[in-house]
Coordinates of C-alpha atoms in Angstrom, one line a residue:
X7 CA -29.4 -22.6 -1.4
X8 CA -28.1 -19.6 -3.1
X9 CA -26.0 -20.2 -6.3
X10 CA -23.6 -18.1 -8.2
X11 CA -20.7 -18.2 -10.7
X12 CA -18.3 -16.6 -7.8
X13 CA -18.4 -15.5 -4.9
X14 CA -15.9 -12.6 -3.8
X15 CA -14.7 -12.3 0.0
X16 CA -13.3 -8.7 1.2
X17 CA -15.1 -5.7 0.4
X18 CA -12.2 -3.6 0.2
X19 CA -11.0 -1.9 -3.4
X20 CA -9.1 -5.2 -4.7
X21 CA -12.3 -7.4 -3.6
X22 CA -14.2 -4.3 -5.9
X23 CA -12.3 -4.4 -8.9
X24 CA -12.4 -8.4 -8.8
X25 CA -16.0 -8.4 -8.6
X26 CA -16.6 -5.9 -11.2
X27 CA -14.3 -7.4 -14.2
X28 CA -16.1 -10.8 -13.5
X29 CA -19.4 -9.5 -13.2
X30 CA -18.7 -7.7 -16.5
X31 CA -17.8 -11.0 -18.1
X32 CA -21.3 -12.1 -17.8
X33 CA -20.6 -14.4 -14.9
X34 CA -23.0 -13.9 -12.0
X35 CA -21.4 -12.6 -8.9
X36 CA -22.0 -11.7 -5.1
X37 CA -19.0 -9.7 -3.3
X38 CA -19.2 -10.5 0.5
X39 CA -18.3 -7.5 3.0
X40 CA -17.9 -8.5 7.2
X41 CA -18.2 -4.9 8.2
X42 CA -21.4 -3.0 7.9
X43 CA -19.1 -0.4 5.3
X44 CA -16.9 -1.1 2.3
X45 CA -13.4 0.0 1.6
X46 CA -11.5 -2.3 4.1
X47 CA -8.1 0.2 4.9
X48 CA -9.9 2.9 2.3
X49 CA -12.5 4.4 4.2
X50 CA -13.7 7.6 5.1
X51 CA -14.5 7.4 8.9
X52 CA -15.8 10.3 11.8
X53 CA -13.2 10.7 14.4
X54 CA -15.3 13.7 16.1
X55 CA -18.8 15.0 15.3
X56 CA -17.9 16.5 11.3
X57 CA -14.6 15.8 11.3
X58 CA -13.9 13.0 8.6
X59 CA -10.4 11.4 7.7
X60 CA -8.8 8.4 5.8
X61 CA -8.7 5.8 8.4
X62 CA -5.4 3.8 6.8
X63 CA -4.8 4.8 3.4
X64 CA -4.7 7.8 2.7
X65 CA -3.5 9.5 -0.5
X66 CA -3.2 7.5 -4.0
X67 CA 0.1 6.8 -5.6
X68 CA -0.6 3.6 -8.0
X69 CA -4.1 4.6 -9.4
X70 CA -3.3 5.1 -13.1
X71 CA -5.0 7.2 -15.3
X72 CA -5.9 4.1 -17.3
X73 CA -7.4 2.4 -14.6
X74 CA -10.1 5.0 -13.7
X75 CA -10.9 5.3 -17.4
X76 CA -11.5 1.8 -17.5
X77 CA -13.4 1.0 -14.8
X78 CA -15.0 4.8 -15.4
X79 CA -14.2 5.9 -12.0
X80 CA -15.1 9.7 -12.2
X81 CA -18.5 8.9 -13.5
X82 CA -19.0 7.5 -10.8
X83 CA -17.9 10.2 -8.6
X84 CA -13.8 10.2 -8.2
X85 CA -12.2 13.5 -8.5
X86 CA -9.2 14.7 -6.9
X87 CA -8.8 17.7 -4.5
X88 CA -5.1 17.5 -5.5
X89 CA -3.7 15.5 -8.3
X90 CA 0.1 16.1 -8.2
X91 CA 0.4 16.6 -4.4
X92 CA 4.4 18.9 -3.5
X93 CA 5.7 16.6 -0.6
X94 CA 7.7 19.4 1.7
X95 CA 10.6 18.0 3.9
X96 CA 10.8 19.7 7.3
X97 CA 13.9 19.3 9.7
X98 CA 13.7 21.8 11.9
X99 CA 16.8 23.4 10.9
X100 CA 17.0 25.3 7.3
X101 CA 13.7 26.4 5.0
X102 CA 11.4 23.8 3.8
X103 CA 12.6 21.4 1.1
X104 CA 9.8 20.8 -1.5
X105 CA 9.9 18.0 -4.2
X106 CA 7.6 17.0 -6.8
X107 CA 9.0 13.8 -8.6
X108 CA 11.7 15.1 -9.5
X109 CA 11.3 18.7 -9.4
X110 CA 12.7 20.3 -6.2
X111 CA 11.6 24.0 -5.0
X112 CA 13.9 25.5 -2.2
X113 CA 17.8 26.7 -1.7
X114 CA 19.8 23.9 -2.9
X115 CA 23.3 23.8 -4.7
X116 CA 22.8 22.9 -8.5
X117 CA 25.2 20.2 -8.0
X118 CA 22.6 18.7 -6.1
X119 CA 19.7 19.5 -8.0
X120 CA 21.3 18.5 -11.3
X121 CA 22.6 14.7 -9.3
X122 CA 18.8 14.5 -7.8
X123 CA 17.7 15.3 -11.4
X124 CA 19.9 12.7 -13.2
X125 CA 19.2 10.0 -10.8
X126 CA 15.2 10.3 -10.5
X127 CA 15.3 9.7 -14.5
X128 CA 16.9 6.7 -13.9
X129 CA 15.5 5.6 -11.3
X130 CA 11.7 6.2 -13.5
X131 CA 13.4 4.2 -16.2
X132 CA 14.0 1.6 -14.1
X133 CA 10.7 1.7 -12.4
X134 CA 9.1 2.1 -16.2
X135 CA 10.8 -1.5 -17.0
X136 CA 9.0 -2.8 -14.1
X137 CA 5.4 -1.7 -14.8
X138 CA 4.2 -3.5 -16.9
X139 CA 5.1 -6.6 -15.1
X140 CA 3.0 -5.3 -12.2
X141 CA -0.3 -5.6 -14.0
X142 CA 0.8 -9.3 -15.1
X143 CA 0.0 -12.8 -14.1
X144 CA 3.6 -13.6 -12.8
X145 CA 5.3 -16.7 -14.6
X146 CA 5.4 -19.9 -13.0
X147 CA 8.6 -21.1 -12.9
X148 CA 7.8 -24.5 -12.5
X149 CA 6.5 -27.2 -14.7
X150 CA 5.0 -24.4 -17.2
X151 CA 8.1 -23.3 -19.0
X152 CA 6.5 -22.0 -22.4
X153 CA 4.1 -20.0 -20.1
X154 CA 6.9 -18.0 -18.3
X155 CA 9.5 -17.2 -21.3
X156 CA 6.9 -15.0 -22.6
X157 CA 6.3 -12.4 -19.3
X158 CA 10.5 -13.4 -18.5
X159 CA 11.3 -12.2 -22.2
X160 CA 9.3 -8.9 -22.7
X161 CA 10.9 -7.9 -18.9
X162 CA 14.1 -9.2 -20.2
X163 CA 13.7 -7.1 -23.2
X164 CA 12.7 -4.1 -21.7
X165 CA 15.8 -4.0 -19.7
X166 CA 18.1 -4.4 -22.8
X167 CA 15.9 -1.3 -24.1
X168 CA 17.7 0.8 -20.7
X169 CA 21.0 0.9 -22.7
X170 CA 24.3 -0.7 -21.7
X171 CA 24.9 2.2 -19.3
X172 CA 21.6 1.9 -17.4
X173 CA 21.6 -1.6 -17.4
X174 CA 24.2 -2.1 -15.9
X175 CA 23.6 0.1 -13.0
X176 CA 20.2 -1.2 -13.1
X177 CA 21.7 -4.9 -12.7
X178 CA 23.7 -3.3 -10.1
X179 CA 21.7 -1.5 -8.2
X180 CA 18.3 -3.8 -7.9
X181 CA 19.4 -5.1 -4.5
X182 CA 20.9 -2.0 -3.0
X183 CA 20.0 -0.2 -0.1
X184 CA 18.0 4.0 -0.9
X185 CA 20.9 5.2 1.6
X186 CA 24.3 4.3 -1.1
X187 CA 22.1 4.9 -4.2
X188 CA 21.2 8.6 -3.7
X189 CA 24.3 9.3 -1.6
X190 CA 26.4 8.5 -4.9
X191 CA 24.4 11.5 -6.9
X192 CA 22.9 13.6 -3.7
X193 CA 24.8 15.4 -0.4
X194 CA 22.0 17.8 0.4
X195 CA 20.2 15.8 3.8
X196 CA 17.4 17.1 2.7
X197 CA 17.0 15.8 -0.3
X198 CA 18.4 12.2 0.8
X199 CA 16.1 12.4 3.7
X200 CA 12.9 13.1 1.7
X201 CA 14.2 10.1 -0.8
X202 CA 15.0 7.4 2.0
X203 CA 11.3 8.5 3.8
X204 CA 9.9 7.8 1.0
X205 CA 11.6 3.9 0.4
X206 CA 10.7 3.0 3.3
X207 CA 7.4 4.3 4.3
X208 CA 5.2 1.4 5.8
X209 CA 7.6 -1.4 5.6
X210 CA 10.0 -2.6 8.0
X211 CA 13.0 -1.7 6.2
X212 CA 15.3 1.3 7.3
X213 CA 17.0 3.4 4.4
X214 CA 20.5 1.5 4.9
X215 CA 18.7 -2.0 4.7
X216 CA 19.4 -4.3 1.5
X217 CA 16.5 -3.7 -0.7
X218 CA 14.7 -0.5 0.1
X219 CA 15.7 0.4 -3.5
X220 CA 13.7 -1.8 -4.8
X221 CA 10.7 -0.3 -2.8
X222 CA 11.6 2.9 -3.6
X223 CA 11.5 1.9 -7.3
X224 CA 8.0 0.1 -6.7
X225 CA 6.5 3.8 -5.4
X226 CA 7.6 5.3 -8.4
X227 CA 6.4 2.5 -10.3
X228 CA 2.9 3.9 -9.5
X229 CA 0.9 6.9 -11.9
X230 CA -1.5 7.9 -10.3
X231 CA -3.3 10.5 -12.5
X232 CA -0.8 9.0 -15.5
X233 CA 2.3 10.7 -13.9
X234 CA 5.4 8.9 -12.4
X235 CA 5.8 9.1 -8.7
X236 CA 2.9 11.5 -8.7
X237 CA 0.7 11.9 -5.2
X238 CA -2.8 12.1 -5.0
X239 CA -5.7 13.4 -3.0
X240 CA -9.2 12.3 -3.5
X241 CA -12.1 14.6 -2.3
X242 CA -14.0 13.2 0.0
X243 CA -10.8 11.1 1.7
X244 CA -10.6 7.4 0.1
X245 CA -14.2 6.7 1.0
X246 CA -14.9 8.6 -2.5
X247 CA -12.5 5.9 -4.6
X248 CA -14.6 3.4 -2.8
X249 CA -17.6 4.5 -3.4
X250 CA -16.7 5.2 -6.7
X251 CA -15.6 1.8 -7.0
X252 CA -18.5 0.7 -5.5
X253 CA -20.3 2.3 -8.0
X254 CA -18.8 0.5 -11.1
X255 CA -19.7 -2.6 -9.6
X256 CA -22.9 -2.2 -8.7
X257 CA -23.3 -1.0 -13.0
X258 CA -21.7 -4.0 -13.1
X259 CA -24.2 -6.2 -11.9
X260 CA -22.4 -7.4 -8.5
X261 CA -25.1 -8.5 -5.7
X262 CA -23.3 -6.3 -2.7
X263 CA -23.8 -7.7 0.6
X264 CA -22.2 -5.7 4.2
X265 CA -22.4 -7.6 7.2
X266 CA -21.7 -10.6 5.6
X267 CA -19.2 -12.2 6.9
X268 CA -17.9 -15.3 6.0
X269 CA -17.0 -18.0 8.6
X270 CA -15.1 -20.6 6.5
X271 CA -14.9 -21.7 2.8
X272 CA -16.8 -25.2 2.3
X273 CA -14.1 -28.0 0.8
X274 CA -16.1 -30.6 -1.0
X275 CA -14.2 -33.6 -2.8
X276 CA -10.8 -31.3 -2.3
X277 CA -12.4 -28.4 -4.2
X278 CA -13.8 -25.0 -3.1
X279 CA -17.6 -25.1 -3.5
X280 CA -18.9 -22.6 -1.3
X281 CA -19.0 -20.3 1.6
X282 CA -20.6 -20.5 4.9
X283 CA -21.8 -17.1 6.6
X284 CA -21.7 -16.2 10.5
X285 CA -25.1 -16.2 10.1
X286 CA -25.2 -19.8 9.1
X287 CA -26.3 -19.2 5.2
X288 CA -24.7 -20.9 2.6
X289 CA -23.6 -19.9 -0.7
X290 CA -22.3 -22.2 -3.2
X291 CA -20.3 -20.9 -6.8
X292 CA -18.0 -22.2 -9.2
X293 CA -15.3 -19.6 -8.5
X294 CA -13.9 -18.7 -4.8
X295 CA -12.1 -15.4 -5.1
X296 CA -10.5 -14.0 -1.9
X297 CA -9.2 -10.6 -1.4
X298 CA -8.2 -11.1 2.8
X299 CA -5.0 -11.6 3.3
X300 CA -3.8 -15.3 2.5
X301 CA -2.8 -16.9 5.9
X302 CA -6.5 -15.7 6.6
X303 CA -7.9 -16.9 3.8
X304 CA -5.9 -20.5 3.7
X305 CA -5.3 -21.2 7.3
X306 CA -8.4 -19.8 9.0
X307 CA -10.9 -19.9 6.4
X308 CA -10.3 -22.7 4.5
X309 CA -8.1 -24.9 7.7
X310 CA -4.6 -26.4 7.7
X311 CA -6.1 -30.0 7.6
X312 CA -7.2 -29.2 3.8
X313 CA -3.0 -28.3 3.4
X314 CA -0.4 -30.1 2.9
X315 CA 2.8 -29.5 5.6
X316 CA 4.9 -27.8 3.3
X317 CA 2.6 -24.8 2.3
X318 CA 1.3 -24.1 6.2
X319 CA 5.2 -24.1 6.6
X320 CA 5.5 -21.6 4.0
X321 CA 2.0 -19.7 4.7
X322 CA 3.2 -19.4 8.2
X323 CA 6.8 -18.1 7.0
X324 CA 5.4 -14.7 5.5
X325 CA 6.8 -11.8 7.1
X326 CA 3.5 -9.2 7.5
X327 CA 3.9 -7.1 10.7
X328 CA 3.1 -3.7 10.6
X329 CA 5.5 -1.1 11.6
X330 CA 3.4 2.0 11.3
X331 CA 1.2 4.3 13.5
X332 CA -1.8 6.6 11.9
X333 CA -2.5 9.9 13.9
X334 CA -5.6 11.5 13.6
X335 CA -6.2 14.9 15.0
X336 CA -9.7 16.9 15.0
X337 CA -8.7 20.9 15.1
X338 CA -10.3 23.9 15.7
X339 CA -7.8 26.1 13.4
X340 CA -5.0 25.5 11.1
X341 CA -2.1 24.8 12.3
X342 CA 1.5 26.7 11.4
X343 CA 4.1 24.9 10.9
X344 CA 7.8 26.9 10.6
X345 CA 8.6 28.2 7.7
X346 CA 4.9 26.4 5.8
X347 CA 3.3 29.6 3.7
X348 CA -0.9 29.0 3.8
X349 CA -0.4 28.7 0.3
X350 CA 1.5 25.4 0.6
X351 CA -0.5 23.3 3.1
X352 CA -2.1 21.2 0.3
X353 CA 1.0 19.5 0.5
X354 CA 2.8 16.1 2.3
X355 CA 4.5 17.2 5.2
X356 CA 7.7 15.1 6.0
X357 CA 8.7 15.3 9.3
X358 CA 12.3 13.6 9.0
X359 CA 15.8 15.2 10.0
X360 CA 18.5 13.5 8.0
X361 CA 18.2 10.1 6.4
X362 CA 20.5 8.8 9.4
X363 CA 17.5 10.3 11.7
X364 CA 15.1 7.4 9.7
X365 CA 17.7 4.9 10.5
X366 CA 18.2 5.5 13.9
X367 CA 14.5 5.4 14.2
X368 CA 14.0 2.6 12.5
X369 CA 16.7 0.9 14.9
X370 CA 14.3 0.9 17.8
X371 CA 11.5 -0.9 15.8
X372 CA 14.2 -3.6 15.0
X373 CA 14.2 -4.2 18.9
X374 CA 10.2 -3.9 19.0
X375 CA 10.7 -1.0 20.5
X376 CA 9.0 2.9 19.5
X377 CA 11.0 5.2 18.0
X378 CA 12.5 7.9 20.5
X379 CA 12.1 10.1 17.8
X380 CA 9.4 9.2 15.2
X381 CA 9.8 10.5 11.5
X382 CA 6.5 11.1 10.3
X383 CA 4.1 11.7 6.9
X384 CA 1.6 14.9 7.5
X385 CA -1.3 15.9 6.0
X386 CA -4.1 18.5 6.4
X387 CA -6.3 17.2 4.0
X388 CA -9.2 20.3 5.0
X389 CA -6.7 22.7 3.8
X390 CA -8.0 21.7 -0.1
X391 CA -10.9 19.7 1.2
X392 CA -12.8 21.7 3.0
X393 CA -15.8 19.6 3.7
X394 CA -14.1 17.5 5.9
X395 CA -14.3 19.3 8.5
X396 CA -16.9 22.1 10.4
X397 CA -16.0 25.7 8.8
X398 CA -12.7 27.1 9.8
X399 CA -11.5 23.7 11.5
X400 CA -9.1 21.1 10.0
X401 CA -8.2 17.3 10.8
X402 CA -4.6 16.6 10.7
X403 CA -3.6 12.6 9.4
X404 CA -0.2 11.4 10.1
X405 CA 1.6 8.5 9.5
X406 CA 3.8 7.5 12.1
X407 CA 7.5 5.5 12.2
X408 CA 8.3 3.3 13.8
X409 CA 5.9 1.7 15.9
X410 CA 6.1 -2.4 15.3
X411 CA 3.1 -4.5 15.6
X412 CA 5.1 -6.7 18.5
X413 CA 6.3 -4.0 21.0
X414 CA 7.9 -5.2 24.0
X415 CA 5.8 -3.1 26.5
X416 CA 2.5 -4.1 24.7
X417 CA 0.3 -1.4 23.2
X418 CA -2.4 -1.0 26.0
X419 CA 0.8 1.0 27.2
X420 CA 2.7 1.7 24.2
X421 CA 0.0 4.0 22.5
X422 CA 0.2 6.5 25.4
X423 CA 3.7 6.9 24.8
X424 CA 3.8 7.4 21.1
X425 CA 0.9 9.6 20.9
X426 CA 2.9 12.1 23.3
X427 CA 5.8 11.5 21.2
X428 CA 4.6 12.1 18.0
X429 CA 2.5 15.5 19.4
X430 CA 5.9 16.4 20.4
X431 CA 7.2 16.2 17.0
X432 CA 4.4 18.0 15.6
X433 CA 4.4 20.8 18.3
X434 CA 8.4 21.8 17.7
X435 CA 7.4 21.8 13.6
X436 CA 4.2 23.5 14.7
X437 CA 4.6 25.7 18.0
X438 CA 0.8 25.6 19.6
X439 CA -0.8 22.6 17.7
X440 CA -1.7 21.1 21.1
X441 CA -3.9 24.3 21.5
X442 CA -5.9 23.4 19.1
X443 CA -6.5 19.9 19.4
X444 CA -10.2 18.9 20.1
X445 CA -9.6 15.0 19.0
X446 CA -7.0 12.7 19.2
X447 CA -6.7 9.1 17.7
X448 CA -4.0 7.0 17.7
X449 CA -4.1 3.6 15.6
X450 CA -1.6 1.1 16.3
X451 CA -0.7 -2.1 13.9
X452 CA -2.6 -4.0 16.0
X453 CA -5.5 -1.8 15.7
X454 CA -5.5 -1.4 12.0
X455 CA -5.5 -5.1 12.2
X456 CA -8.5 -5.5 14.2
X457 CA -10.0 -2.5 12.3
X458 CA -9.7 -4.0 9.3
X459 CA -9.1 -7.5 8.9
X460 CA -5.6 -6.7 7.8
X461 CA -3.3 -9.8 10.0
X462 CA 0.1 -8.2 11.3
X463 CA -1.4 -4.5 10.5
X464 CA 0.5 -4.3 7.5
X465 CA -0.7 -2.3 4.8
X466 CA 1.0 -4.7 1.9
X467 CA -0.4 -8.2 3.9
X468 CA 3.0 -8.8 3.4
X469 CA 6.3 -7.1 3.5
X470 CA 7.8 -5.9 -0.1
X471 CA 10.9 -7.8 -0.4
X472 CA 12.6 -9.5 -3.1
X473 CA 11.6 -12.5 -1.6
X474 CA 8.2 -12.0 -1.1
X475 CA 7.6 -10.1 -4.8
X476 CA 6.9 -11.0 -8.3
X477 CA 6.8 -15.0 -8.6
X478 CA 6.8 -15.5 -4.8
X479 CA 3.9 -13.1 -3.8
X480 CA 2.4 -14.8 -1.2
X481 CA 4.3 -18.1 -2.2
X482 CA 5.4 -19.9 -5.4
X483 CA 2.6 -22.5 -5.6
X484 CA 0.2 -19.6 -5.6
X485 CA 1.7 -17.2 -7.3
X486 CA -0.8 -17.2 -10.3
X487 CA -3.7 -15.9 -8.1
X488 CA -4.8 -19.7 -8.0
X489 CA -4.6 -21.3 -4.9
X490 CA -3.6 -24.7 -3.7
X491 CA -7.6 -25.3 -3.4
X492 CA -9.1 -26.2 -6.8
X493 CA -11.9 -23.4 -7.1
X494 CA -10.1 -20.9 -4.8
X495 CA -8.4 -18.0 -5.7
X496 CA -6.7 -15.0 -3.7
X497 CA -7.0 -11.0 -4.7
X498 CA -6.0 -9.2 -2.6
X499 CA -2.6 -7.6 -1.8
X500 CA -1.1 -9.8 -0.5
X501 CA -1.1 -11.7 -3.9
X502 CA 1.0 -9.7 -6.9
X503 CA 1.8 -6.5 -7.0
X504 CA 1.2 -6.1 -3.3
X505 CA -0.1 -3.6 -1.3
X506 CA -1.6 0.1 -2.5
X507 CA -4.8 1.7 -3.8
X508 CA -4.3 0.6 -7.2
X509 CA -6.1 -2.2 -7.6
X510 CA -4.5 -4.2 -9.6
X511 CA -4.2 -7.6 -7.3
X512 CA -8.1 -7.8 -8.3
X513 CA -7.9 -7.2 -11.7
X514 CA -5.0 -9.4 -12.3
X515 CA -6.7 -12.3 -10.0
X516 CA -10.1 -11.3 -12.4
X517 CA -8.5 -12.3 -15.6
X518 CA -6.8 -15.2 -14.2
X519 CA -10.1 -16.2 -12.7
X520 CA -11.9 -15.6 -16.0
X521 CA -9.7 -17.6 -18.1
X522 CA -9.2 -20.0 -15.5
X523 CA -12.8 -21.2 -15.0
X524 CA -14.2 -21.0 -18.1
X525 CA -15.0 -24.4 -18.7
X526 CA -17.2 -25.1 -15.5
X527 CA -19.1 -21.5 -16.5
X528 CA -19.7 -22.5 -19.9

């Protein structure tokens, strides 16, 4: 019977980066992959003979600088085919807005730009007292007092270090809605519109719902390529951070194995010992480190009759349904969209009227219900990556809203119906798109969850709310990466920070892991 030191379910880039920082430590280690590819919601997938896309994720927003020079990323192949990505807001009605953190291009009145100005460096402040904590093991805040002052104090700290005029409107802000922040600062829709898009994009949250800030301050929270809010593309679509990631763990030592899914976790003497395969195999290590999401990992994997009542009451509790669609489009040209020079297709498209446009949109989901008129992310990712599609073709990847995981009508119907409204949406912002269609794929919640193991369809394996962030991510008694299973330990997003190509869930979960079981390694 195979042994190792741990065992790591979920191929996927947190499973990755959990894998690597343990096999680094010396400890032998196997990473465990159900699907015959790695990546999990970051691969690169055919939608059309040469046509290649980002199945889920798409572009990289929380991949610091740091992070690829630590795990060395680009030697392994990472590059970007853009590195500060303009996001352009369309409505339909005036020029194109575009906005680079918190530079803004287009016809605005200076009142506006100077308010958008002012408030993005305080809203980066904010975010900047937050990230650090991100790539901490939260504090338990119970029984283990001395162990949570110290992460409690340094955030503590670095909000005294805002001043007493951006504290306090960081104190009093941190539950408020995107919608009455920027409106106090902003009156230019487009600008508010690109803003509240941006809060709210893949969670079930509308701009005028109590703690969308506090999303909106988690995006900017992210650096990828070491700048605030800054957007990323990788060449090659996010199969090229996986393989990349890949890569470094292979250097690392890690025995990869696809197809290799595991069936359930083997419980001896209340501990995690090991993991059964589909296949029948067993594998047996001192360390269990999950990166699926944690109702899969406890409930299904491990069982409810090896939990007590009160945490199946609270694993059954968290909120993760998905509430976004991805559109996928094979073309045989580039498309025009109004007012969109050539020059300026490497950028995010957002398809979104007015900020009250998102909200009334986002009022059908409430009801399970799609959107009558979607708001949508675009990107034409061949414009600055060629190779991902035949010469002179493109593919299109959207990223629709709203579209909940429990629609009323079901989505063996429901698909149809926002597939034709979201080509709607495109065709008005891009007269003759449907022309040039040769491929069309729609991916549902439900499908993302099927596609990739992810329960509810939700990007974050759990929604980003107050109470389901920081000390509570997944739930209090496992907020520390360790489980309620002696031996078992979660990494993946739906532990601390959450959800994102950044990684950090694994590495966090790796240290704690590390430091954790160092007695039974040694």
């Amino acid at each position: 019977m195979p042994s190792f030191d741990a065992i790591v379910i979920g191929g996927g880039h947190n499973g990755l980066v959990a894998a690597t920082l343990i096999a680094r430590s010396g400890r032998r280690t196997v990473l465990l992959e159900a699907f015959d590819q790695l990546g999990g919601a970051a691969r690169t997938v055919e939608i059309a003979p040469g046509y290649r896309v980002s199945e889920v994720a798409g572009l990289v927003t929380h991949l610091g600088s740091k992070a690829v020079a630590a795990l060395g990323l680009e030697a392994h192949g990472l590059t970007y085919a853009v590195s500060d990505m303009e996001s352009l807001l369309l409505d339909g009605h005036r020029p194109p807005l575009g906005m680079a953190r918190s530079r803004i291009v287009g016809d605005v009145a200076d009142s506006d730009r100077t308010g958008w100005q002012d408030l993005h460096r305080r809203l980066a402040r904010f975010a900047g007292t937050l990230r650090p904590f991100l790539a901490e093991t939260p504090p338990r805040l119970k029984g283990h007092v001395r162990q949570a002052a110290l992460p409690l104090g340094r955030l503590g700290l670095a909000v005294r270090k805002l001043g007493k005029s951006d504290m306090r409107d960081f104190l009093r802000m941190l539950l408020m809605n995107i919608a009455d922040v920027v409106e106090e600062d902003v009156r230019d829709e487009r600008i508010k519109a690109l803003v509240a898009f941006d809060a709210v994009l893949g969670t079930h949250l509308g701009p005028r719902s109590p703690g969308s800030l506090l999303t909106y301050l988690y995006r900017l929270a992210g650096e990828a390529d070491g700048r605030h809010g800054a957007i990323a593309l990788p060449a090659g679509g996010m199969g090229t951070v996986i393989a990349a990631l890949e890569g470094t763990a292979m250097a690392a030592g890690v025995d990869i194995r696809t197809r290799a899914a595991v069936d359930r976790i083997v419980i001896e003497n209340d501990r995690a010992v090991g993991v059964v395969l589909g296949d029948g195999e067993t594998l047996r290590a001192e360390a269990i480190v999950s990166a699926a999401n944690p109702v899969t990992t406890l409930m299904h994997l491990v069982g409810v009759q090896h939990l007590d009542t009160d945490t199946v009451r609270r694993l059954a509790s968290i909120r993760s349904r998905g509430n976004v669609a991805r559109l996928h489009l094979a073309l045989d040209g580039l498309p025009e969209f109004t007012g969109v020079a050539v020059d300026r297709m490497t950028a995010r498209l957002v398809l979104a009227p007015s900020l009250e446009a998102i909200e009334r949109a986002f009022d059908h989901a409430k009801y399970g219900e799609i959107s009558a008129e979607p708001v949508m992310e675009v990107v034409v990712p061949s414009v600055a990556d060629p190779g991902l599609a035949p010469a002179g073709r493109h593919v299109l990847s959207a990223n629709v809203q709203f579209a909940p995981y429990r629609l009323k009508t079901g989505w063996v119907k429901g698909k149809d119906e926002l597939k034709a409204k979201a080509l709607a949406v495109l065709e008005r912002h891009a007269p003759g798109i449907g022309s040039l269609i040769r491929h069309a794929e729609l991916l549902s919640a439900v499908d993302i969850e099927t596609r990739c193991r992810m329960p509810g369809g939700h990007w974050h394996h759990g929604e980003l709310t107050v109470d389901q962030m920081f000390w509570l991510r997944p739930m209090q008694v496992a907020a520390q990466y360790r489980s309620p299973i002696p031996g078992l330990w979660l990494a993946g997003a739906g532990s601390h920070p959450g959800g994102n190509v950044m990684g950090l869930a694994g590495a966090n979960a790796a240290r704690a892991v590390i430091a954790g079981e160092g007695k039974a390694w040694h």
